[in-house]
């Protein structure tokens, strides 16, 4: 690294570790910066400088929207009519006809008691919460975007209906062109809504992302956001919540063989690499890691000559000579088009000065970099993997494809 970049990185890293106390400083000193003794590598500097921002602008998320037409592409007049604007949005919270919960006060359009946007914002004035979360699709090997999501805990709205008994499951959907075949529904145990598991923020009815009103493409005016879950639980264009006595999940996503109860996994990828590298010159590599429920302890890289056999009987390459990469500290700028570039406080995981309480932050994204020693001419495969805070190396402890993508990535390169 050039002295300036190293200095800047040290400054921000020191500032960060001051917040963590002495243990953090020791951890940092004994965790040398990239490349052990090879701190003058321009290609590594360039790669690190080119890394995406930590937060994603709303319009730069990858979009997973269903519907014909896509609800966010309806003309403004149609959006107004169907309740997809802040001025016309209404949320119903009702009992399930087939497995009724007893509610003293269901919120219904018919009786004029459905919740509107102003009421939601009013509740938000005293009860809003914000937390960072990576939006990630169970079936896609790359996070869709990183945001700070803001909204009202769903339990506040559930309690407004004055439930009495027979309430075990809560399911919900968004606007779907009023066509039953387009319904995309998700569900939660009522217990997840009423009480948060240790360390997790509440499930929220969300109206802001990165400090701005939620855009139509991101599911605005209002979407559900479930902190620890894959994207399919975070229903967009939310307009109906059903309180039910069914004892099981009834998500639309179950129909495609997805495992509905899987929290997001820890796994990593490389940013696109060169196809060719010069022989005997260090190789700069960078990438991202999704920090799942079990946190992120390490990112590791292994470059294997293509014509050499892989370790036998070792499906997940546990015996391979993995090398630790460096997990980069908090960035100087958060990105994501935050108002004034600042984290709005309070936000879960950030202290009163707007600095992260821990790094990397669980259920978000982190970035990493490494300088791999130069190689002889030949064909190689680069692989990378995470190790979580329970010391499980990717794709363990939950390797099955349909509980969330976490396959070890393999990238071909040529050295000549
Ligand atoms: N109404 C509705 N909500 C939805 C979906 C959908 O198709 N319709 N897709 C879900 C899935 S599968 C994912 S991964 C996330 C993606 O969120 P994003 O489009 O904001 O990136 O939205 C979820 N919410
Ligand atoms: Mo998804």
XYZ file of C-alpha atoms and ligand atoms in Angstrom:
441
model
C 0.000 0.000 0.000
C 1.221 3.530 -0.630
C 2.032 5.469 2.567
C -0.989 7.784 2.160
C -3.497 4.965 1.820
C -1.877 3.075 4.637
C -1.997 6.190 6.827
C -5.639 6.872 5.980
C -6.544 3.281 6.641
C -4.648 3.337 9.966
C -6.347 6.601 10.965
C -9.805 5.300 10.421
C -8.924 1.889 11.829
C -7.374 3.448 14.955
C -10.384 5.699 15.426
C -12.567 2.640 15.119
C -10.523 0.541 17.523
C -10.403 3.348 20.099
C -14.115 2.776 20.448
C -13.513 -0.903 21.043
C -11.001 -0.366 23.866
C -7.580 -1.922 24.310
C -8.541 -5.421 23.219
C -9.343 -4.009 19.824
C -6.002 -2.237 19.530
C -4.090 -5.384 20.386
C -6.176 -7.349 17.947
C -5.302 -4.869 15.263
C -1.547 -4.716 15.955
C -1.318 -8.479 15.907
C -3.301 -8.578 12.697
C -0.909 -7.008 10.222
C -2.254 -5.113 7.282
C -2.301 -6.769 3.939
C 0.436 -8.869 2.487
C 2.927 -9.168 5.358
C 5.863 -6.969 4.524
C 4.708 -6.238 1.026
C 2.948 -2.966 1.616
C 3.924 -1.297 -1.625
C 1.574 -2.719 -4.149
C -0.157 -0.369 -6.484
C -2.539 -2.952 -7.874
C -3.787 -3.704 -4.353
C -4.270 0.027 -3.626
C -6.248 0.378 -6.822
C -8.356 -2.674 -6.106
C -9.175 -1.453 -2.580
C -9.985 2.052 -3.820
C -12.322 0.583 -6.418
C -14.431 -1.351 -3.904
C -18.154 -0.523 -3.895
C -19.534 1.588 -1.053
C -20.799 -0.165 2.064
C -24.383 1.036 1.580
C -26.178 0.712 -1.745
C -28.212 3.521 -3.287
C -31.892 2.548 -3.516
C -31.787 2.680 -7.305
C -28.704 0.468 -7.419
C -30.181 -2.525 -5.606
C -30.751 -5.594 -7.701
C -34.487 -5.832 -8.164
C -36.444 -9.023 -7.411
C -39.994 -8.017 -8.248
C -42.777 -10.189 -9.483
C -45.967 -9.156 -11.252
C -47.342 -8.415 -14.692
C -47.206 -5.499 -14.863
C -44.532 -4.907 -12.216
C -46.277 -2.843 -9.527
C -43.479 -0.265 -9.403
C -43.812 0.339 -13.135
C -47.503 1.266 -13.034
C -48.225 4.836 -14.133
C -48.508 7.325 -11.256
C -52.296 7.614 -11.703
C -52.734 3.852 -11.355
C -50.438 3.803 -8.318
C -52.634 6.432 -6.712
C -55.724 4.407 -7.372
C -54.423 1.111 -5.974
C -52.756 2.575 -2.894
C -49.145 2.520 -4.029
C -48.493 6.147 -3.082
C -47.927 7.625 0.377
C -51.147 9.637 0.034
C -53.350 6.642 -0.806
C -51.656 3.707 0.950
C -53.818 1.650 3.304
C -52.886 -1.388 5.385
C -55.452 -3.948 6.514
C -54.788 -6.207 9.509
C -57.524 -8.805 9.758
C -58.293 -12.262 11.092
C -57.939 -15.362 8.897
C -61.408 -16.563 7.803
C -60.192 -20.171 7.630
C -58.381 -20.267 10.984
C -59.629 -17.212 12.847
C -57.760 -15.319 15.525
C -60.007 -13.443 17.906
C -59.428 -9.712 17.394
C -61.365 -6.963 19.150
C -60.300 -4.333 16.652
C -59.358 -5.552 13.160
C -58.063 -2.799 10.865
C -60.283 -2.883 7.772
C -60.860 -0.675 4.744
C -64.539 -1.528 4.873
C -65.013 -0.079 8.348
C -62.668 2.837 7.754
C -60.160 1.530 10.308
C -57.353 0.485 7.926
C -54.029 2.143 8.780
C -52.890 4.993 6.511
C -49.402 6.381 5.908
C -49.774 9.406 8.201
C -50.827 7.188 11.091
C -47.822 4.947 10.454
C -45.431 7.914 10.462
C -47.088 9.237 13.622
C -46.374 5.934 15.378
C -42.853 6.112 13.945
C -42.230 9.442 15.691
C -41.976 7.623 19.015
C -41.357 4.014 18.005
C -39.318 3.969 14.777
C -36.239 1.742 14.678
C -33.365 1.651 12.212
C -30.947 -1.153 11.492
C -28.439 -2.060 8.793
C -29.223 -5.177 6.781
C -28.058 -6.803 3.611
C -30.987 -7.686 1.343
C -30.161 -11.083 -0.057
C -32.115 -13.591 -2.135
C -31.962 -17.197 -0.951
C -31.509 -18.304 -4.563
C -28.936 -15.777 -5.766
C -25.224 -16.006 -5.024
C -24.768 -12.275 -4.573
C -26.384 -9.816 -2.138
C -28.898 -7.461 -3.766
C -27.917 -4.393 -1.748
C -27.024 -3.031 1.685
C -29.306 -0.592 3.443
C -30.268 1.044 6.686
C -33.945 0.218 6.999
C -36.334 2.312 9.059
C -39.849 1.565 10.221
C -42.252 0.714 12.999
C -42.004 -2.634 14.823
C -44.709 -4.867 13.385
C -45.839 -5.795 16.916
C -47.032 -2.202 17.470
C -49.513 -2.702 14.637
C -50.472 -6.229 15.694
C -51.363 -4.918 19.177
C -53.600 -2.241 17.626
C -55.980 -5.036 16.555
C -56.394 -6.072 20.227
C -55.876 -9.801 19.708
C -57.423 -11.962 22.423
C -56.444 -15.529 21.541
C -55.954 -18.118 18.785
C -53.064 -16.245 17.248
C -50.123 -18.403 16.146
C -49.128 -17.328 12.644
C -49.007 -13.991 10.836
C -48.995 -13.915 7.047
C -48.849 -10.942 4.725
C -48.725 -9.859 1.120
C -48.408 -6.808 -1.053
C -50.220 -5.354 -4.019
C -50.329 -8.010 -6.759
C -52.537 -6.510 -9.460
C -55.522 -7.948 -7.600
C -54.831 -11.238 -9.358
C -54.736 -14.282 -7.031
C -52.287 -16.061 -9.338
C -49.794 -13.208 -8.762
C -50.013 -13.341 -4.967
C -46.566 -13.466 -3.285
C -47.064 -14.173 0.395
C -44.774 -14.659 3.352
C -45.353 -15.609 6.978
C -43.856 -15.521 10.470
C -44.531 -17.120 13.804
C -46.326 -14.577 15.980
C -43.571 -15.123 18.550
C -40.854 -13.727 16.271
C -42.960 -10.595 15.967
C -43.854 -10.108 19.620
C -40.416 -10.825 21.097
C -37.031 -10.375 19.426
C -34.460 -13.157 19.702
C -31.326 -12.037 21.592
C -29.402 -9.383 19.656
C -31.857 -9.050 16.800
C -33.811 -5.929 15.909
C -37.584 -6.228 15.497
C -39.439 -7.123 12.329
C -40.456 -3.748 10.924
C -43.081 -2.236 8.688
C -40.585 -0.148 6.727
C -40.990 3.207 4.971
C -37.442 4.582 4.755
C -34.209 3.221 3.331
C -30.864 4.981 3.835
C -32.682 7.993 5.250
C -35.050 8.516 2.289
C -38.635 7.437 1.619
C -38.678 3.892 0.321
C -38.892 4.044 -3.478
C -41.553 2.208 -5.426
C -38.982 -0.201 -6.867
C -37.760 -1.117 -3.376
C -41.349 -1.854 -2.339
C -42.578 1.594 -1.332
C -44.520 3.214 0.080
C -44.253 0.421 2.669
C -42.634 -3.021 2.835
C -41.987 -5.583 5.530
C -38.337 -6.042 6.577
C -37.298 -9.118 8.580
C -33.727 -8.532 9.861
C -32.299 -12.045 9.863
C -34.238 -13.489 6.945
C -33.628 -13.856 3.237
C -35.444 -11.377 0.998
C -38.593 -13.404 0.414
C -39.810 -12.604 3.961
C -39.513 -8.860 3.256
C -42.693 -8.365 1.243
C -42.859 -5.265 -0.951
C -45.893 -2.980 -1.551
C -47.318 -4.331 1.712
C -51.071 -3.830 2.061
C -52.505 -6.803 3.948
C -51.576 -8.659 7.138
C -53.582 -11.666 8.298
C -53.564 -12.899 11.905
C -54.178 -16.613 11.919
C -54.369 -19.672 14.094
C -52.676 -21.986 11.585
C -49.648 -23.633 13.222
C -47.374 -23.673 10.153
C -45.766 -21.506 7.480
C -47.691 -20.825 4.278
C -45.177 -18.783 2.265
C -45.407 -18.700 -1.524
C -41.648 -19.417 -1.588
C -42.262 -22.912 -0.132
C -43.771 -23.959 -3.453
C -40.334 -23.712 -5.102
C -38.733 -26.085 -2.579
C -37.138 -23.278 -0.582
C -36.236 -23.818 3.086
C -38.286 -21.096 4.770
C -36.646 -21.120 8.187
C -33.056 -20.424 7.208
C -31.446 -17.204 8.486
C -28.968 -15.570 6.103
C -25.657 -17.407 5.750
C -22.079 -16.242 6.014
C -20.288 -16.557 2.663
C -17.979 -14.626 0.370
C -17.101 -13.925 -3.232
C -14.272 -12.320 -5.156
C -14.865 -9.129 -7.062
C -14.189 -9.846 -10.741
C -10.508 -10.687 -11.225
C -8.255 -10.413 -14.238
C -8.216 -13.457 -16.495
C -4.408 -13.215 -16.811
C -1.642 -12.383 -14.353
C 2.099 -11.921 -14.792
C 4.290 -14.703 -13.404
C 6.021 -14.208 -10.045
C 4.215 -10.930 -9.290
C 1.908 -10.625 -6.260
C -1.779 -10.993 -7.071
C -4.152 -8.413 -5.583
C -7.558 -9.809 -4.731
C -10.618 -8.145 -3.212
C -14.159 -9.258 -2.535
C -17.244 -9.009 -0.386
C -18.560 -11.209 2.392
C -22.105 -11.579 3.592
C -22.062 -11.611 7.381
C -24.728 -14.107 8.353
C -26.342 -14.873 11.652
C -23.152 -16.518 12.987
C -20.960 -13.476 12.251
C -17.713 -13.377 10.265
C -14.391 -14.421 11.739
C -12.235 -14.868 8.628
C -12.107 -14.714 4.878
C -9.622 -17.100 3.285
C -8.239 -17.584 -0.193
C -6.678 -20.620 -1.869
C -5.158 -20.702 -5.334
C -4.846 -24.203 -6.737
C -2.935 -25.279 -9.879
C -5.580 -26.555 -12.246
C -3.742 -29.708 -13.332
C -3.076 -30.883 -9.747
C -5.720 -33.202 -8.263
C -8.015 -31.783 -5.603
C -7.767 -33.122 -2.049
C -9.535 -36.485 -2.065
C -12.724 -37.146 -0.119
C -12.759 -33.497 0.962
C -15.877 -32.033 -0.598
C -15.470 -28.611 1.008
C -11.649 -28.431 0.702
C -11.160 -28.308 4.455
C -7.608 -29.669 4.154
C -6.552 -27.161 1.467
C -3.808 -24.613 2.307
C -6.143 -21.642 2.813
C -4.511 -18.247 3.477
C -6.186 -15.540 5.559
C -7.242 -12.366 3.769
C -7.756 -9.036 5.545
C -11.292 -7.996 6.422
C -11.371 -4.250 5.784
C -12.471 -1.923 8.579
C -15.358 0.543 8.519
C -15.176 2.783 5.444
C -14.540 6.521 5.598
C -17.735 7.116 3.652
C -20.795 4.933 3.996
C -22.264 5.566 0.550
C -25.899 4.767 -0.219
C -26.833 8.436 -0.672
C -27.363 9.010 3.087
C -28.558 12.542 3.904
C -25.342 14.541 4.650
C -23.470 11.253 4.312
C -24.220 10.481 7.967
C -25.798 7.504 9.679
C -29.106 8.741 11.112
C -28.994 8.172 14.863
C -30.000 6.134 16.679
C -29.336 3.168 14.387
C -28.905 -0.342 15.738
C -25.219 -1.333 15.797
C -23.899 2.284 15.869
C -22.864 4.320 18.912
C -23.811 7.940 19.715
C -20.997 9.274 17.520
C -22.218 7.276 14.547
C -19.376 4.724 14.648
C -20.058 0.994 14.556
C -20.024 -0.760 17.929
C -18.556 -3.872 16.321
C -17.060 -4.682 12.969
C -18.028 -6.357 10.785
C -21.702 -5.953 11.644
C -23.823 -9.064 11.722
C -26.443 -9.412 8.932
C -24.609 -6.887 6.735
C -21.871 -6.949 4.141
C -18.126 -6.615 4.666
C -15.246 -6.207 2.220
C -11.878 -7.911 2.166
C -8.543 -7.762 0.375
C -5.352 -9.717 0.122
C -2.082 -9.802 -1.736
C -1.340 -13.360 -2.783
C 2.313 -14.281 -3.470
C 3.260 -14.524 -7.150
C 2.850 -17.805 -9.016
C 4.736 -19.780 -11.676
C 3.223 -19.761 -15.181
C 0.212 -22.053 -15.463
C -3.536 -22.354 -15.092
C -5.030 -21.911 -11.640
C -8.343 -21.798 -9.803
C -8.889 -19.171 -7.111
C -11.296 -20.103 -4.342
C -12.422 -18.089 -1.334
C -14.409 -18.991 1.753
C -15.575 -17.499 5.050
C -15.150 -18.875 8.546
C -17.918 -17.777 10.909
C -17.667 -16.992 14.613
C -18.558 -20.583 15.472
C -15.491 -21.662 13.425
C -17.627 -23.179 10.683
C -16.016 -22.819 7.289
C -18.270 -22.116 4.308
C -20.545 -23.786 3.202
C -20.958 -25.420 6.619
C -22.789 -25.617 8.957
C -25.775 -25.527 6.571
C -24.540 -26.562 3.128
C -27.869 -27.248 1.418
C -28.592 -25.161 -1.615
C -32.237 -24.449 -0.838
C -31.544 -22.967 2.594
C -29.509 -20.214 0.910
C -26.707 -20.010 -1.619
C -23.287 -20.473 0.012
C -21.295 -22.523 -2.516
C -17.527 -21.957 -2.539
C -16.769 -19.804 -5.562
C -14.131 -20.953 -8.062
C -12.538 -18.560 -10.571
C -10.179 -19.591 -13.369
C -7.045 -17.562 -14.040
C -3.964 -17.932 -16.209
C -0.482 -16.904 -15.088
C 2.080 -16.291 -17.837
N -44.605 -8.172 -3.213
C -43.437 -8.783 -3.409
N -42.479 -8.693 -2.460
C -41.279 -9.287 -2.628
C -41.019 -10.047 -3.800
C -42.024 -10.114 -4.779
O -41.858 -10.749 -5.821
N -43.215 -9.466 -4.563
N -39.804 -10.683 -3.930
C -39.136 -11.026 -2.667
C -37.816 -11.584 -2.860
S -37.755 -13.215 -3.359
C -36.672 -10.875 -2.579
S -35.163 -11.616 -2.682
C -36.733 -9.447 -2.142
C -35.809 -8.554 -2.966
O -35.886 -7.217 -2.558
P -35.424 -6.038 -3.530
O -36.167 -6.144 -4.841
O -35.679 -4.771 -2.804
O -33.931 -6.212 -3.797
O -38.065 -8.934 -2.217
C -39.071 -9.821 -1.746
N -40.339 -9.160 -1.667
Mo -35.612 -13.900 -3.443
